[in-house]
Backbone as a ProteinNet text record, in pm:
[ID]
protein_1_A
[PRIMARY]
MKMVWITLRTSAILFLLCCVIYQLAVTGIAQAFMSKQADGSLIYNSNHQVVGSELVGQAFTEPQYFQGRISSIDYNANGSGSPNFAPSNPELLKRLQESVSTWQKQNPDVPVSSLPVDLITNSGSGLDPDISPEAATAQIPRISNLTGVSAEQLQTLVQQNTISRQLGIFGEPAVNVLKLNMALQKELSQS
[TERTIARY]
3606.4	3660.2	3590.9	3559.4	3491.8	3356.3	3286.2	3155.9	3167.8	3274.6	3296.8	3313.7	3392.3	3413.9	3284.3	3205.7	3076.6	2986.7	2984.8	2901.6	2948	3077.9	3131.4	3104.2	3124.6	3101.5	2953.8	2865.2	2721	2680.3	2735.6	2705.7	2752.3	2871.7	2924.1	2838.3	2798.5	2714.2	2579.1	2518.1	2389	2401.7	2512.7	2536.6	2542.8	2619.7	2630.2	2494.8	2422.5	2292.3	2191.3	2177.9	2073	2108.7	2234.3	2271.8	2333.4	2381.9	2446.2	2367.2	2359.5	2296.8	2148.5	2075.3	1932.5	1910.3	1987.3	1972	2001	2106	2138.9	2030.3	1977.2	1871.4	1744.9	1701.7	1580.1	1598.6	1712.6	1739.7	1745.2	1810.3	1819.6	1683.7	1600.7	1465.5	1382.7	1389.9	1313.8	1358.2	1488.7	1538.3	1501	1497.7	1465.8	1318	1229.1	1086.7	1007.1	1058.5	987.2	1086.2	1172	1280.7	1230.2	1122.1	1071.2	1029.4	955.7	912.4	1031.4	1125.2	1241.4	1328.1	1324.4	1402.6	1326.3	1206.1	1132.6	1018.9	979.6	871.1	894.9	1015.6	1054.9	986.2	961	900.6	1006.7	1024.5	1124.6	1055.8	1121.6	1068.8	1121.2	1092.6	1132.4	1284.1	1357	1503.7	1565.4	1484.1	1526.3	1585.9	1532.7	1572	1461.2	1500.6	1402.6	1333	1198.1	1120.9	1039.8	1036.3	962	937.7	850.2	811.8	660.2	613.2	468.6	411.5	497.5	453.2	457.4	522.3	538.5	487.6	394.8	339	438.3	405.1	486.1	395.3	453	376.9	384.2	269.3	260.5	197.4	278	229.7	179.1	218.4	171.7	25.2	-59.4	-203.5	-243.8	-156.9	-192.6	-175.4	-129.8	-115.5	-217.6	-242.6	-330.5	-262.4	-339.5	-289	-323.7	-235.4	-259.4	-320.3	-314.8	-366.6	-275.5	-329.6	-251.6	-154.6	-35.6	61.8	112.8	81.4	127.6	277	340.1	484.6	556.7	488.8	545.8	606.8	542	584.9	728.2	774	907.7	903.4	959.4	952	1043.4	1123.4	1209	1128.7	1012.2	931	784.5	728.7	588.7	498.1	380.4	281.7	218	109.3	42.3	-18.9	-49.5	-110.8	-241.7	-259.5	-378.3	-481.8	-536.4	-633.1	-771.3	-841.7	-982	-1064.9	-1182.1	-1265.1	-1302	-1302.1	-1338.1	-1217	-1097.4	-976.2	-974	-951.6	-949.1	-842	-727.8	-622.3	-668.8	-737.4	-789.9	-894.9	-984.5	-1087.7	-1026.3	-923.8	-855.3	-791.1	-720.7	-655.5	-757.9	-870.2	-974.6	-1032.5	-1056.6	-1109.8	-1011.2	-882.4	-780.7	-776.9	-788.3	-787	-907.6	-1023.4	-1144.6	-1131.5	-1077.9	-1058.7	-962.3	-853.3	-757.8	-825.6	-906.1	-979.3	-1068.4	-1141.8	-1233.6	-1158.2	-1040.2	-961.9	-909.5	-861.1	-800.9	-903.5	-1021.5	-1122.6	-1257.2	-1267.2	-1392.8	-1509.2	-1479.1	-1584.7	-1645.9	-1583.2	-1630.5	-1680.9	-1807.2	-1859.8	-1796.4	-1792.5	-1735.7	-1812.2	-1939.6	-2018.6	-1967.5	-1890.3	-1832.6	-1688.2	-1639.8	-1501.7	-1486.4	-1410.3	-1388.1	-1305.1	-1339.3	-1276.1	-1127.5	-1085.7	-944.4	-853.7	-909.1	-826.1	-801.4	-873.1	-854.8	-814.9	-786.5	-746.8	-616.1	-542.8	-420.7	-453.8	-358.9	-367.2	-299.7	-306.7	-247	-96.3	-30.9	114.7	159.6	72.1	111.6	188.1	198.3	277.3	194.7	64.5	-20.4	-2.3	35.8	56.2	-71.4	-180.1	-302.3	-414.8	-504.2	-629.7	-741.1	-862.7	-975.9	-998.4	-1059.6	-1092.8	-1182	-1267.7	-1354	-1271	-1164.6	-1078	-1003.3	-962.2	-895.5	-994.6	-1114.8	-1216.8	-1257.2	-1262.6	-1300.5	-1199.8	-1077	-973.2	-968.2	-1042.4	-1036.9	-1071.6	-1177.6	-1206.6	-1089.5	-1023.9	-909.7	-796.5	-763	-650	-680.1	-802.5	-842.1	-830.1	-874.7	-865.1	-720.3	-632.3	-492.9	-405.6	-438.3	-351.6	-407.7	-537.2	-598.3	-629.9	-598.1	-632.3	-781.5	-853.5	-998.7	-1033.7	-1149.1	-1198.1	-1212.1	-1252.1	-1266.6	-1132.2	-1026.8	-892.9	-843.6	-869	-827.2	-902.1	-1031.5	-1108.9	-1055	-1014.1	-954.1	-823.6	-741.1	-616.7	-645.5	-747.8	-785.4	-827.3	-910.3	-955.9	-840.1	-747.4	-632.8	-539.7	-539.1	-449.1	-519.8	-643.6	-717	-683.5	-645	-612.6	-738.8	-785	-907.2	-875.9	-978.6	-962.5	-875.4	-795.8	-713.9	-803.3	-784.6	-864.6	-1014.1	-1046.3	-1184.6	-1263.1	-1202.8	-1278.3	-1203.7	-1070.6	-993	-957.1	-979.3	-942.5	-1044.7	-1007.1	-1091.6	-1016.6	-1088.2	-1018.6	-937	-820.4	-730.9	-656.9	-606.8	-527.8	-395.2	-284.3	-152.6	-126.7	-109.5	-99.4	25.4	138.1	260.3	243.9	190.9	171.1	72.6	-32.8	-131.1	-67.8	12.5	78	181.9	247.2	340.3	264.8	146.8	64	16.8	-16.7	-56.5	58.3	179.1	295.6	317.9	301.5	319	213.6	89.8	-17.6	13.9	67	101.2	215.3	312.8	427.4	387.3	279.7	232.6	141.5	94.7	4.4	78
-5092.9	-5195.5	-5193.6	-5073	-5059.1	-5130.7	-5122.3	-5186.3	-5338.8	-5393.8	-5539.3	-5585.9	-5512.2	-5549.2	-5538.4	-5437.8	-5424.2	-5541.6	-5577.8	-5689.9	-5820.4	-5844.9	-5968.3	-5973.1	-5861.1	-5855.7	-5878.1	-5816.1	-5833.4	-5979.4	-6037	-6177.7	-6270	-6244.5	-6328.4	-6316.1	-6194.9	-6173.1	-6242.1	-6225.4	-6289.7	-6442.3	-6491.9	-6636	-6686.9	-6618.8	-6659.2	-6651.4	-6542.2	-6526.1	-6631.5	-6649	-6735.7	-6883.6	-6913.8	-7053.9	-7116.7	-7037.4	-7094	-7059.3	-6932.3	-6890.4	-6927.7	-6898.8	-6930.8	-7081.6	-7161.3	-7306.8	-7359.4	-7310.4	-7351.8	-7309.8	-7189.6	-7141.8	-7226.3	-7251.5	-7330.9	-7473.3	-7533.7	-7669.2	-7672.1	-7575.5	-7569.1	-7553.3	-7464.3	-7444.1	-7570.7	-7634	-7756.8	-7866.4	-7882.6	-7986.4	-7956.1	-7829.1	-7792	-7811.1	-7778.4	-7777.5	-7895.4	-7961.2	-8076	-8171.2	-8228.5	-8309.9	-8435.9	-8496.4	-8617.9	-8588.2	-8478.9	-8441.9	-8399.3	-8327	-8281.2	-8397.9	-8507.7	-8625.6	-8720.5	-8683.6	-8764.3	-8846.3	-8822.1	-8897.1	-9047	-9088.9	-9228.4	-9316.4	-9441.4	-9541.1	-9647.5	-9682.3	-9780.4	-9906.7	-10020.9	-10145.4	-10163.3	-10277.6	-10301.2	-10309.8	-10334.3	-10338.6	-10203.2	-10100.1	-9963.2	-9949.9	-10027.6	-10016.8	-9942.9	-9858.2	-9784.4	-9883	-9881.8	-9968.8	-9889.2	-9758.6	-9676.2	-9537.8	-9467.3	-9332.5	-9326	-9242.8	-9221.4	-9154.1	-9095	-9011.8	-9080.3	-9196.7	-9264.9	-9408.4	-9444.3	-9578.5	-9683.3	-9808.9	-9921.7	-10027.1	-10110	-10220.5	-10340.4	-10389.6	-10512.8	-10616.8	-10712	-10808.7	-10937.3	-10965.7	-11087.3	-11069.6	-11165.7	-11148.5	-11146.1	-11189.9	-11188.6	-11051.2	-10953.8	-10817.5	-10725.1	-10613.9	-10512	-10451.3	-10427.1	-10370.1	-10221.2	-10143.3	-10000.4	-9968.1	-9842.9	-9798.2	-9846.1	-9850.2	-9883.7	-9769.4	-9804.5	-9702.2	-9734.2	-9649.5	-9672.3	-9644.4	-9590.7	-9567.1	-9661.1	-9764.3	-9864.5	-9801	-9699	-9628.4	-9577.8	-9543.4	-9489.8	-9339.7	-9300.8	-9161	-9068.1	-9122.8	-9037.3	-8951.7	-8998.9	-8921.9	-8945.1	-8866.5	-8888	-8840.4	-8893.4	-8857.4	-8981.8	-8964	-9078.4	-9032.5	-9128.2	-9089	-9015.2	-8908.6	-8825.8	-8865.6	-8987.7	-9038.9	-8981.2	-8953.5	-8912.5	-9036.3	-9018	-9133.3	-9221.6	-9166.8	-9244.9	-9308	-9286.9	-9338.4	-9491.5	-9559.7	-9706.4	-9766	-9698	-9748.1	-9748.4	-9643.1	-9636	-9744.4	-9760.3	-9863	-10002.6	-10027.8	-10157.5	-10180.5	-10078.5	-10092.2	-10115.1	-10045.6	-10064.7	-10205.1	-10254.5	-10390.2	-10493.8	-10474	-10564.9	-10559.1	-10440.4	-10424.5	-10492.3	-10477.4	-10541.5	-10692.9	-10742.5	-10886	-10941.7	-10870.6	-10911.8	-10912.6	-10811.3	-10803.8	-10926.5	-10962.8	-11076.4	-11206.3	-11222.9	-11344.6	-11351.4	-11238.8	-11236.1	-11228.2	-11176.1	-11153	-11210.7	-11342.2	-11399.5	-11382.9	-11358.9	-11343.6	-11204.1	-11108.8	-10971.2	-10933.9	-10897.4	-10864	-10736	-10728.5	-10611.1	-10485.2	-10498.1	-10381.5	-10320.8	-10398.6	-10348.1	-10302.7	-10302.8	-10264.9	-10112.9	-10060.4	-9915.5	-9869.1	-9755.9	-9705.9	-9676.4	-9645.7	-9614.1	-9736.4	-9856.8	-9975.5	-10006.5	-9940.5	-9967.6	-9842.8	-9733.7	-9610.5	-9557.6	-9483.8	-9414.7	-9292.7	-9251.5	-9117.1	-9025.7	-8896.5	-8802.8	-8818.3	-8852.1	-8865.4	-9007.1	-9104.8	-9244.4	-9295	-9213.1	-9248.1	-9251.1	-9239.5	-9226.2	-9345.5	-9320.2	-9429.6	-9471.8	-9398.1	-9420.5	-9475.7	-9548.5	-9591.3	-9551.5	-9558.9	-9525.7	-9640.5	-9612.9	-9720.9	-9826.9	-9785.2	-9880.5	-9974.7	-9921.6	-10004.6	-10107.1	-10067.4	-10162	-10267.6	-10224.2	-10316.9	-10418.5	-10377.3	-10468.8	-10581.9	-10563.4	-10665.1	-10763.2	-10735.4	-10817.2	-10964	-10998.4	-11141.6	-11219.6	-11162.7	-11230.1	-11249.1	-11144.7	-11150.4	-11243.9	-11242.8	-11332.6	-11478.2	-11508.9	-11646.2	-11690.3	-11600.9	-11637.2	-11640.8	-11559.3	-11549	-11618.9	-11641.3	-11699	-11596.2	-11470.4	-11363.4	-11335.4	-11326.2	-11308	-11173.9	-11171.6	-11048.7	-10937.3	-10972.4	-10871.7	-10809.9	-10893.3	-10841	-10751.9	-10792.7	-10711.4	-10578.6	-10581.7	-10457.3	-10363.9	-10420.6	-10340	-10276	-10353.4	-10297.8	-10182	-10199.3	-10092.5	-9968.2	-9985.8	-9871.1	-9803.1	-9882.5	-9825.6	-9748.4	-9784.1	-9720.1	-9620.8	-9587.7	-9488.4	-9348.5	-9265	-9125.3	-9044.9	-8967.8	-8890.4	-8761.8	-8687.2	-8560.6	-8464.2	-8385.6	-8285.8	-8175.7	-8144.7	-8044.7	-8077.8	-8201.9	-8246.9	-8209.5	-8130.8	-8087.7	-8103	-8112.5	-8115.8	-8258.4	-8291.8	-8422.7	-8529	-8651.4	-8766.9	-8861.7	-8942.4	-9044.2	-9134.5	-9177.3	-9258.2	-9358.9	-9462.7	-9566.2	-9575.9	-9560.1	-9575.5	-9725.5	-9772.6	-9915.8	-9977	-9907	-9960.1	-9978.2	-9878.2	-9889.4	-10001.2	-10013.6	-10119.4	-10256.4	-10274.4	-10403.2	-10433.7	-10331.1	-10353.4	-10398.9	-10340.9	-10383.5	-10528.5	-10562.1	-10699	-10795	-10759	-10844.9	-10866.8	-10761.3	-10772.2	-10867.6	-10855.6	-10944.7	-11089.8	-11111.8	-11246.8	-11305.3	-11222.5	-11272.9	-11306.7	-11245.6	-11273.3	-11395	-11438.4	-11554.3	-11683.8
13336.1	13423.2	13560.1	13604.3	13733.5	13730.9	13620.4	13605.9	13612.2	13556.7	13559.7	13703.5	13782.7	13923.5	14003.9	13977.5	14046.8	14012.2	13885.4	13840.4	13904	13904.9	13964.5	14114.6	14182.7	14327.1	14358.6	14281.9	14300.9	14274.4	14169.7	14138	14249.3	14302.4	14410.7	14536.4	14568.6	14686.7	14669.1	14552.1	14526	14525.7	14472.1	14473.9	14617.6	14701.6	14842.4	14913.6	14889.4	14953.7	14908	14776.6	14721.6	14721.6	14696.4	14679.4	14803.6	14894.2	15012.8	15139.5	15172.1	15297.9	15300.9	15192.6	15188.8	15203.7	15131	15137.6	15278.4	15341	15477.2	15575.5	15559.1	15649	15635.2	15512.6	15490.9	15543.3	15514.9	15562.7	15715	15774.1	15919.9	15986.1	15932.7	15987.9	15972.3	15855.5	15832.6	15927.5	15945.9	16037	16182.4	16219.1	16356.8	16389.5	16296.7	16327.2	16272.6	16168.7	16112.2	16046.5	16128.5	16074.5	16004.3	16053.5	15988	15844.4	15824.7	15690.4	15603.9	15662.5	15587	15540.1	15614.4	15578	15485.9	15442.4	15345.2	15402.8	15527.3	15591.7	15580.5	15615.8	15601.7	15705.4	15665.6	15754	15779.6	15906.1	15947.6	15998.4	15977.9	16033.4	16175.1	16235.5	16374.5	16390.5	16282.5	16286.4	16253	16250.9	16221.1	16080.9	15986.1	15846.4	15772	15679.5	15599.6	15506.6	15508.9	15419.9	15318.3	15333.2	15239.1	15295.3	15227.9	15267.7	15279.3	15368.8	15381.4	15257.3	15175.6	15063.9	14928	14919.4	14791.4	14804.1	14717.5	14719.4	14673.1	14702	14660.3	14600.4	14516.4	14458.1	14551.7	14592.2	14670.4	14579.8	14535.8	14437.8	14501.2	14624.8	14691	14729.2	14693.7	14717.4	14864.5	14955.1	15097.5	15161.8	15081.9	15132.2	15066.7	15134.3	15078.1	14956.1	14852.9	14728.8	14725.3	14667.9	14653.9	14518.5	14485.8	14355.8	14244.5	14125.1	14006.9	13981.3	13934.6	13897.2	13757.6	13663.2	13526.2	13511.7	13616.9	13614.6	13710.6	13757.7	13849.3	13973.8	14025.8	14147.3	14137.9	14019.3	13999	14027.9	14142	14185.2	14105.6	14015.8	13933.4	13836.7	13798.5	13704.3	13732	13818.2	13852.6	13740	13739.2	13638.6	13581.7	13516.9	13456.1	13325.1	13237.8	13111.4	13136.8	13066.5	13084	12978.4	12996.3	12900.5	12925.9	12818.5	12829.2	12864.4	12925.4	12960.9	12841.6	12723.4	12605.2	12535.6	12587.6	12525.5	12532.6	12421.9	12421.2	12512.7	12527.2	12616.4	12761.8	12803.4	12939	12960.6	12865	12878	12885.6	12805.7	12807.9	12944.5	12997	13127.7	13238.6	13232.5	13332.7	13325.8	13205	13190.4	13243.7	13217.1	13270.3	13423.1	13478.9	13624.5	13688.3	13627.2	13679.9	13669.3	13559.1	13540.6	13646.1	13671.1	13775.2	13911.7	13938.5	14065	14082.4	13977.9	13985.2	14013.3	13952.7	13974.9	14117.7	14168.7	14301.9	14414.1	14385.3	14489	14446.6	14428.7	14380.1	14477.8	14605.5	14705.9	14708.3	14637.8	14640.7	14501.4	14489	14356.1	14300.1	14168.7	14102	14141.4	14170.7	14211.3	14342.1	14420.3	14545.9	14528.8	14407.1	14379	14383.3	14480.3	14485.4	14366.4	14312.5	14191	14211.1	14333.3	14352.3	14338.4	14336	14315.6	14168.1	14079.1	13936.3	13857.4	13927.2	13858.9	13916.1	13833.8	13874.8	13958.1	14039.1	14094.2	13993.2	14012.7	13918.3	13907	14017.7	14015	13983.6	14004.3	13989.8	14110.1	14215.3	14333.8	14462.5	14453.5	14571.8	14666.6	14793.3	14888.5	14960.1	14939.4	15016.3	14930	14996.4	14936.2	15031.4	14985.3	15071.1	15170.3	15285.3	15377.6	15311.7	15219	15148.1	15061	14999.6	14916.7	15002	15120.2	15210.6	15258.6	15294.8	15344.1	15237.4	15112.9	15004.5	14987.5	15033.1	15019	15136	15240.3	15360.9	15336	15261.8	15242.9	15182	15080.3	15016.8	15117.4	15187.9	15280.5	15396.5	15444.1	15552.2	15508.2	15387.3	15335.4	15320.3	15275.7	15249.3	15373.7	15473.1	15591.4	15714.9	15716.8	15836.3	15943.8	15918.6	16012.5	15994.8	16104.9	16095.8	16031.8	15969.7	15906.6	16009.4	16130.5	16237	16272.1	16282	16311.9	16198.4	16076.1	15961.4	15958.1	15988.9	15992.8	16100.6	16213.2	16320	16272	16199	16144.5	16048.5	15965.1	15871.3	15949.1	16049.6	16128.9	16201	16255.1	16326.6	16233.3	16106.7	16010.8	15919.6	15952.6	15873.8	15923.5	15830.7	15859.4	15830.3	15927.1	15904.8	15828.4	15798.6	15725.8	15805.7	15735.5	15803.2	15857.6	15983	16054	16048.9	16018.6	16015.4	15891.4	15800.5	15682.7	15550.1	15552.7	15428.3	15389.9	15263.3	15212.6	15248.5	15223.1	15251.1	15342.8	15420.1	15499.2	15407.3	15454	15371.3	15457.4	15392.1	15457.9	15384	15456.2	15396.3	15382.4	15259.6	15231.2	15294.8	15291	15350.4	15501	15568.5	15713.3	15747.1	15667.1	15689.7	15671	15567.8	15545.3	15652.8	15705.3	15816.3	15940.6	15965.1	16077.1	16055.9	15932.1	15900.1	15924	15880.6	15905.3	16054.3	16131	16276.3	16333.8	16285.1	16329.2	16293.4	16173.3	16129.5	16210.7	16247.3	16325.7	16469.4	16518.3	16654.2	16659.9	16542.4	16539.3	16551.8
[MASK]
+++++++++++++++++++++++++++++++++++++++++++++++++++++++++++++++++++++++++++++++++++++++++++++++++++++++++++++++++++++++++++++++++++++++++++++++++++++++++++++++++++++++++++++++++++++++++++++++

């Protein structure tokens, strides 16, 4: 009987330490030192309403906005991941051909040879919120034609929303599509 009480007492102590105290400590430290990240890196509009997260991409279907990467999971953050097709897989080739065809219809002024690969391929998670600066720049002619915003103004928006490499050496320059489209909306509302 003594062993049962020791086991129960040890289990209760470990439960309190691991499931209560540790969780409160980690949450408290995160909120104290990096509350924006701890809250999900949320992005707010001018009315202080949440419109998305810096970490999760969104589908922009209107052609007057910048488009992000393809997501085979429709940016559903409940289950990240994408099909792990080999380069020779017929499904991957079919999806790529459809993506290129869609690109040609939406961007007749930009040749397929200038199409950045990140606009027709998934990221590993299917949730990538960023595209390369080249991918954003390739969309400028379409957006300029549809919105009336000059190509120079759009290029400035792309440059202003380009995130450089971390510490100057890690990663690649990237553009957060949601932030870029919010900047575009602001530009359109001022016109």
